[in-house]
Coordinates of C-alpha atoms in Angstrom, one line a residue:
M18 CA 112.0 103.0 110.2
E19 CA 111.8 105.0 107.0
F20 CA 109.5 104.1 104.1
N21 CA 112.2 102.8 101.8
Q22 CA 113.7 100.8 104.7
I23 CA 110.3 99.2 105.3
I24 CA 110.0 98.3 101.7
K25 CA 113.4 96.8 101.6
K26 CA 112.9 94.8 104.8
Y27 CA 109.5 93.3 103.9
R28 CA 110.3 92.8 100.2
S29 CA 113.0 90.3 101.3
I30 CA 110.5 88.5 103.6
I31 CA 107.8 88.4 100.9
D32 CA 110.2 87.1 98.2
K33 CA 111.3 84.3 100.6
E34 CA 107.6 83.3 101.1
L35 CA 106.9 83.5 97.4
N36 CA 109.8 81.2 96.7
I37 CA 108.7 78.7 99.3
F38 CA 105.1 78.7 98.0
F39 CA 106.0 78.3 94.3
D40 CA 108.7 75.8 94.9
N41 CA 106.2 73.6 96.6
K42 CA 103.8 73.8 93.6
I43 CA 106.7 73.1 91.2
N44 CA 107.8 70.0 93.2
N45 CA 104.3 68.6 93.5
A46 CA 103.5 68.9 89.8
K47 CA 103.5 65.4 88.3
D48 CA 104.1 66.4 84.7
K49 CA 107.3 67.9 83.3
F50 CA 105.6 70.5 81.3
L51 CA 103.4 71.5 84.2
R52 CA 106.5 72.0 86.3
E53 CA 107.8 74.3 83.6
C54 CA 104.5 76.2 83.6
Y55 CA 104.8 76.7 87.4
S56 CA 108.4 77.7 87.0
Y57 CA 107.3 80.4 84.5
I58 CA 104.6 81.6 86.9
K59 CA 107.2 81.8 89.7
E60 CA 109.7 83.7 87.7
F61 CA 107.1 86.2 86.5
T62 CA 105.7 86.8 90.0
I63 CA 109.0 87.3 91.8
R64 CA 110.5 89.7 89.2
E65 CA 112.0 92.7 90.8
G66 CA 109.3 95.0 92.3
K67 CA 108.5 96.9 95.5
R68 CA 105.8 94.4 96.6
I69 CA 103.7 97.3 97.7
R70 CA 100.4 95.3 98.0
P71 CA 101.7 92.6 100.3
I72 CA 103.7 95.1 102.3
A73 CA 100.5 97.2 102.7
A74 CA 98.8 94.1 104.0
I75 CA 101.5 93.5 106.6
M76 CA 101.6 97.1 107.7
A77 CA 97.8 97.2 108.0
Y78 CA 98.1 94.1 110.2
K79 CA 100.7 95.8 112.4
A80 CA 98.8 99.2 112.4
V81 CA 95.7 98.0 114.1
N82 CA 97.3 95.9 116.9
G83 CA 101.0 95.7 116.2
S84 CA 101.8 92.2 117.4
D85 CA 102.8 88.8 116.1
E86 CA 103.4 90.1 112.5
E87 CA 105.2 86.8 111.6
K88 CA 101.8 85.1 111.5
I89 CA 100.8 87.0 108.4
Y90 CA 104.0 86.4 106.4
P91 CA 102.9 83.1 104.7
V92 CA 99.6 84.6 103.5
S93 CA 100.9 88.2 102.9
I94 CA 101.9 86.9 99.4
A95 CA 98.2 86.6 98.4
P96 CA 97.9 90.2 97.0
E97 CA 101.1 89.7 95.0
I98 CA 99.8 86.5 93.5
I99 CA 96.5 88.0 92.3
H100 CA 98.3 91.1 91.1
A101 CA 100.6 89.0 88.9
S102 CA 97.5 87.2 87.5
S103 CA 96.0 90.5 86.4
L104 CA 99.3 91.7 84.9
I105 CA 99.6 88.6 82.7
H106 CA 96.1 89.2 81.3
D107 CA 96.8 93.0 81.0
D108 CA 99.8 92.2 78.9
V109 CA 97.7 90.1 76.5
M110 CA 95.1 92.8 76.1
D111 CA 97.6 95.5 75.7
E112 CA 99.8 93.5 73.3
D113 CA 102.8 94.3 75.5
L114 CA 106.0 92.4 74.9
F115 CA 107.9 93.3 78.1
R116 CA 107.0 93.4 81.8
R117 CA 109.6 94.7 84.2
N118 CA 112.1 94.7 81.4
K119 CA 111.6 91.0 80.7
D120 CA 109.4 89.0 78.3
T121 CA 105.7 89.0 79.1
M122 CA 104.1 85.6 79.7
H123 CA 102.7 85.3 76.2
K124 CA 106.2 86.2 74.7
I125 CA 107.8 83.5 76.9
F126 CA 105.4 80.8 75.5
E127 CA 105.8 82.1 71.9
K128 CA 109.6 81.5 72.2
Y129 CA 108.9 78.2 73.9
F130 CA 106.7 77.0 71.0
K131 CA 109.1 78.1 68.3
K132 CA 112.0 76.4 70.0
N133 CA 110.1 73.1 70.5
F134 CA 107.6 72.8 67.7
S135 CA 107.1 73.7 64.0
D136 CA 105.3 77.0 63.6
V137 CA 102.6 77.3 60.9
S138 CA 101.2 80.5 59.6
Y139 CA 97.5 80.7 58.7
D140 CA 94.7 83.2 58.2
G141 CA 92.5 82.5 61.3
D142 CA 89.7 84.5 62.7
L143 CA 91.7 85.3 65.8
F144 CA 95.3 84.1 65.3
S145 CA 97.8 84.2 62.5
S146 CA 100.1 81.3 63.5
S147 CA 100.3 78.2 65.7
S148 CA 102.8 80.0 68.0
K149 CA 100.4 82.9 68.5
R150 CA 97.5 80.7 69.3
F151 CA 99.6 78.6 71.7
S152 CA 101.3 81.6 73.4
L153 CA 98.2 83.7 74.0
S154 CA 96.1 80.7 75.2
M155 CA 98.9 79.7 77.6
A156 CA 99.2 83.2 79.0
I157 CA 95.4 83.3 79.7
L158 CA 95.6 80.0 81.4
Q159 CA 98.7 81.0 83.5
G160 CA 96.8 84.1 84.6
N161 CA 93.8 81.9 85.6
M162 CA 96.2 79.5 87.5
L163 CA 97.6 82.4 89.5
N164 CA 94.1 83.5 90.5
L165 CA 93.4 80.0 91.7
L166 CA 96.7 79.8 93.5
L167 CA 95.6 82.8 95.6
N168 CA 92.8 80.6 97.0
S169 CA 95.4 77.8 97.6
C170 CA 97.6 80.2 99.5
I171 CA 94.8 81.1 101.9
L172 CA 93.2 77.7 102.2
E173 CA 96.5 75.9 102.9
S174 CA 97.4 78.5 105.6
K175 CA 97.0 78.2 109.4
L176 CA 94.3 80.9 109.5
S177 CA 91.0 80.1 111.2
E178 CA 88.2 78.9 108.9
D179 CA 86.3 82.1 109.5
K180 CA 89.3 84.3 108.4
K181 CA 90.0 82.0 105.5
N182 CA 86.4 82.6 104.3
K183 CA 86.6 86.4 104.9
A184 CA 90.0 86.6 103.0
I185 CA 88.7 84.7 100.0
E186 CA 85.6 86.9 100.0
I187 CA 87.7 90.0 100.0
F188 CA 90.0 88.9 97.2
N189 CA 87.2 87.5 95.0
D190 CA 85.3 90.8 95.3
A191 CA 88.5 92.6 94.4
Y192 CA 89.2 90.4 91.4
C193 CA 85.7 90.9 90.1
K194 CA 86.0 94.7 90.4
T195 CA 89.4 94.6 88.7
N196 CA 87.9 92.8 85.8
E197 CA 85.1 95.3 85.7
G198 CA 87.7 98.0 85.5
Q199 CA 89.4 96.3 82.6
I200 CA 86.0 96.0 80.8
L201 CA 85.5 99.7 81.3
D202 CA 89.0 100.4 80.1
L203 CA 88.4 98.6 76.8
L204 CA 85.1 100.5 76.4
V205 CA 86.7 103.9 77.2
S206 CA 89.5 103.2 74.6
A207 CA 86.9 102.4 71.9
K208 CA 84.5 105.4 72.6
G209 CA 84.9 108.7 70.8
N210 CA 84.0 111.0 73.6
V211 CA 84.9 110.2 77.2
T212 CA 84.1 112.2 80.3
E213 CA 86.3 112.7 83.3
E214 CA 83.7 110.8 85.4
E215 CA 83.9 107.8 83.1
Y216 CA 87.7 107.8 83.4
V217 CA 87.6 108.0 87.2
L218 CA 85.2 105.1 87.5
M219 CA 87.4 103.0 85.2
A220 CA 90.6 104.0 87.0
L221 CA 89.1 103.2 90.5
R222 CA 88.0 99.8 89.3
K223 CA 91.3 99.0 87.6
T224 CA 93.7 100.0 90.4
G225 CA 91.7 100.4 93.6
P226 CA 90.3 97.0 94.4
L227 CA 93.6 95.1 94.9
I228 CA 95.2 97.9 97.0
S229 CA 92.0 98.1 99.0
A230 CA 91.8 94.3 99.4
S231 CA 95.4 94.2 100.6
V232 CA 95.0 96.7 103.4
R233 CA 91.5 95.4 104.5
F234 CA 92.8 91.8 104.4
G235 CA 95.8 92.6 106.6
A236 CA 93.7 94.6 109.1
M237 CA 91.0 91.9 109.2
L238 CA 93.5 89.3 110.0
N239 CA 94.5 91.2 113.2
D240 CA 90.9 91.8 114.3
A241 CA 90.5 95.4 113.2
R242 CA 87.3 97.1 114.0
D243 CA 84.8 97.7 111.2
F244 CA 85.4 101.5 111.2
Q245 CA 89.1 100.9 110.7
I246 CA 88.6 98.5 107.8
D247 CA 86.2 100.9 106.2
A248 CA 88.6 103.8 106.6
L249 CA 91.5 101.8 105.2
G250 CA 89.3 100.9 102.2
G251 CA 88.5 104.6 101.6
Y252 CA 92.2 105.4 101.9
A253 CA 93.2 102.7 99.4
N254 CA 90.7 104.0 96.8
S255 CA 92.1 107.6 97.1
V256 CA 95.7 106.4 96.9
A257 CA 94.9 104.1 94.0
L258 CA 93.4 106.9 91.9
A259 CA 96.4 109.1 92.6
F260 CA 98.6 106.1 91.7
Q261 CA 96.9 105.6 88.4
I262 CA 96.9 109.3 87.4
H263 CA 100.6 109.5 88.2
D264 CA 101.2 106.4 86.2
D265 CA 99.5 108.1 83.2
A266 CA 101.7 111.2 83.7
M267 CA 104.8 109.0 83.8
D268 CA 104.1 107.8 80.3
L269 CA 104.6 111.4 79.1
S270 CA 107.7 112.3 81.0
N271 CA 109.4 109.4 82.6
A272 CA 108.4 106.2 80.8
V273 CA 111.9 104.9 80.9
G274 CA 111.2 104.0 84.6
K275 CA 108.3 101.9 83.4
G276 CA 110.5 100.0 81.0
R277 CA 109.0 101.3 77.8
E278 CA 109.1 104.2 75.4
I279 CA 107.6 107.6 76.2
G280 CA 104.2 107.9 74.6
T281 CA 103.3 104.2 74.7
D282 CA 99.9 105.0 76.1
I283 CA 99.3 107.6 73.4
R284 CA 100.1 105.1 70.7
K285 CA 97.7 102.6 72.3
G286 CA 94.9 105.2 72.3
N287 CA 94.5 105.4 76.1
K288 CA 92.1 108.1 77.0
T289 CA 93.6 109.2 80.3
M290 CA 92.4 112.1 82.5
I291 CA 95.2 114.1 81.0
V292 CA 94.0 113.5 77.4
I293 CA 90.4 114.1 78.3
N294 CA 91.2 117.4 80.0
A295 CA 93.4 118.5 77.1
L296 CA 90.7 117.8 74.5
E297 CA 88.3 120.0 76.5
K298 CA 90.8 122.9 76.5
C299 CA 92.6 122.8 73.1
N300 CA 91.7 124.7 69.9
E301 CA 90.4 122.9 66.8
E302 CA 93.9 122.5 65.2
Q303 CA 95.4 121.1 68.4
K304 CA 92.4 118.8 68.9
K305 CA 92.8 117.5 65.3
L306 CA 96.4 116.6 66.0
I307 CA 95.7 114.9 69.3
L308 CA 92.9 112.8 67.7
S309 CA 95.1 111.9 64.7
V310 CA 98.0 110.7 66.9
L311 CA 96.0 109.0 69.7
G312 CA 95.8 105.3 68.9
D313 CA 98.2 105.4 66.0
Y314 CA 100.8 102.7 66.6
K315 CA 102.9 104.1 63.8
A316 CA 102.9 107.7 65.1
L317 CA 106.2 109.5 64.5
D318 CA 108.3 110.6 67.5
N319 CA 107.9 114.2 66.4
D320 CA 104.1 113.8 66.5
I321 CA 104.3 112.3 70.0
K322 CA 106.5 115.2 71.0
R323 CA 104.0 117.7 69.7
F324 CA 101.2 115.8 71.4
I325 CA 102.9 116.1 74.7
E326 CA 103.7 119.8 74.2
I327 CA 100.0 120.5 73.6
I328 CA 99.0 118.7 76.7
K329 CA 101.5 120.7 78.8
E330 CA 100.6 124.0 77.0
R331 CA 96.9 123.6 77.8
G332 CA 97.6 122.8 81.4
A333 CA 96.1 119.3 81.3
L334 CA 99.2 117.7 82.8
N335 CA 99.2 120.1 85.8
Y336 CA 95.5 119.6 86.2
A337 CA 95.9 115.9 86.5
K338 CA 98.8 116.2 88.9
D339 CA 96.8 118.6 91.1
Y340 CA 93.9 116.1 91.1
A341 CA 96.2 113.3 92.2
N342 CA 97.7 115.5 94.9
K343 CA 94.1 116.2 96.2
K344 CA 93.5 112.5 96.4
V345 CA 96.7 112.1 98.5
I346 CA 95.3 114.7 100.9
E347 CA 92.0 112.9 100.9
A348 CA 93.8 109.6 101.7
K349 CA 95.5 111.1 104.7
E350 CA 92.1 112.2 106.1
Y351 CA 91.0 108.6 105.9
I352 CA 94.1 107.5 107.9
K353 CA 93.1 109.9 110.6
K354 CA 89.7 108.2 110.8
A355 CA 91.3 104.8 111.0
K356 CA 92.9 105.4 114.4
L357 CA 96.1 103.5 113.6
N358 CA 99.1 103.2 115.8
E359 CA 102.0 105.6 115.2
E360 CA 104.0 103.3 112.9
G361 CA 100.9 102.7 110.8
N362 CA 100.1 106.3 110.5
K363 CA 103.6 107.1 109.4
F364 CA 103.8 104.3 106.8
F365 CA 100.4 104.9 105.2
N366 CA 100.9 108.7 105.0
E367 CA 104.3 108.0 103.3
F368 CA 102.7 105.4 101.0
A369 CA 100.2 108.1 99.9
E370 CA 103.0 110.4 99.0
Y371 CA 104.9 107.7 97.2
A372 CA 101.9 107.2 94.9
V373 CA 102.6 110.5 93.3
S374 CA 106.4 110.7 93.6
R375 CA 107.6 107.3 92.4
N376 CA 109.5 107.0 89.1
T377 CA 108.8 103.3 88.4

């Protein structure tokens, strides 16, 4: 089966399991508003996406033994649940208004508040209105709830107690590291000078842990050997870094596929590998322009265009793409070490290539 066919097949299965899981939570909620909150969580989580992380868990499960894959279906949604949790919090910190071309969670609750209550503007230390305070607080809580629902998904499953404990340990560790990545991301954005090494550490922490947790979780559930789990973890880190660098590059050339304007990361001041490399290579005049535009939310489209031109002229974009492609090669070497079955080898090699070829 081809990569896209696998994605299509298992996305349907995962969406079915997500619906069952969230409908159960909605129906069991005693309060009307809590049912609405769970409904918002459900809608946010099941928005159209490729479901790469849960699919990777299923395929890792199949790749080490290749039997009884149906057993993992109910718990395969765990990576998608924790991923959605991180996205809600990311949207708050990034002040994004759209996620997958729909309202972010805090925007949903801002509209809810304005529809149901009287908004009051004020000059607070953190918030400027009652609706802002309500919406951002609710988004933080919704993200927290999703993280706890991950544990619920695992603890309510038919897994053995030993595997439940191992699964929770894997995802708790991943969630901690993902938050460390977000901490480093905020620091990198605030610092004046950032090295490539600092970017790599941040990117690995932000993107790597959940992908790594997904494949190690799936393999562990089917009694993979330690060397297989370790190799899959190394594979996931390499793929994740390639994935993040490609994501940064998309902001400069194909941001439409991400559901936002080209140059959004530039206006936010994100110091990507591409920007770091460009600053090392450009002349003083070019450096001055880059630093004046980077982090300027009001930057003109022509300034963004010139920013991107400089990055391409200095070879920074190609440098980052080459770096990502080397990580794909590195990932494929880890797959060789994992000693997976033929189907697993094929899928994870194609997954690595997808990381640097996708347009969404």
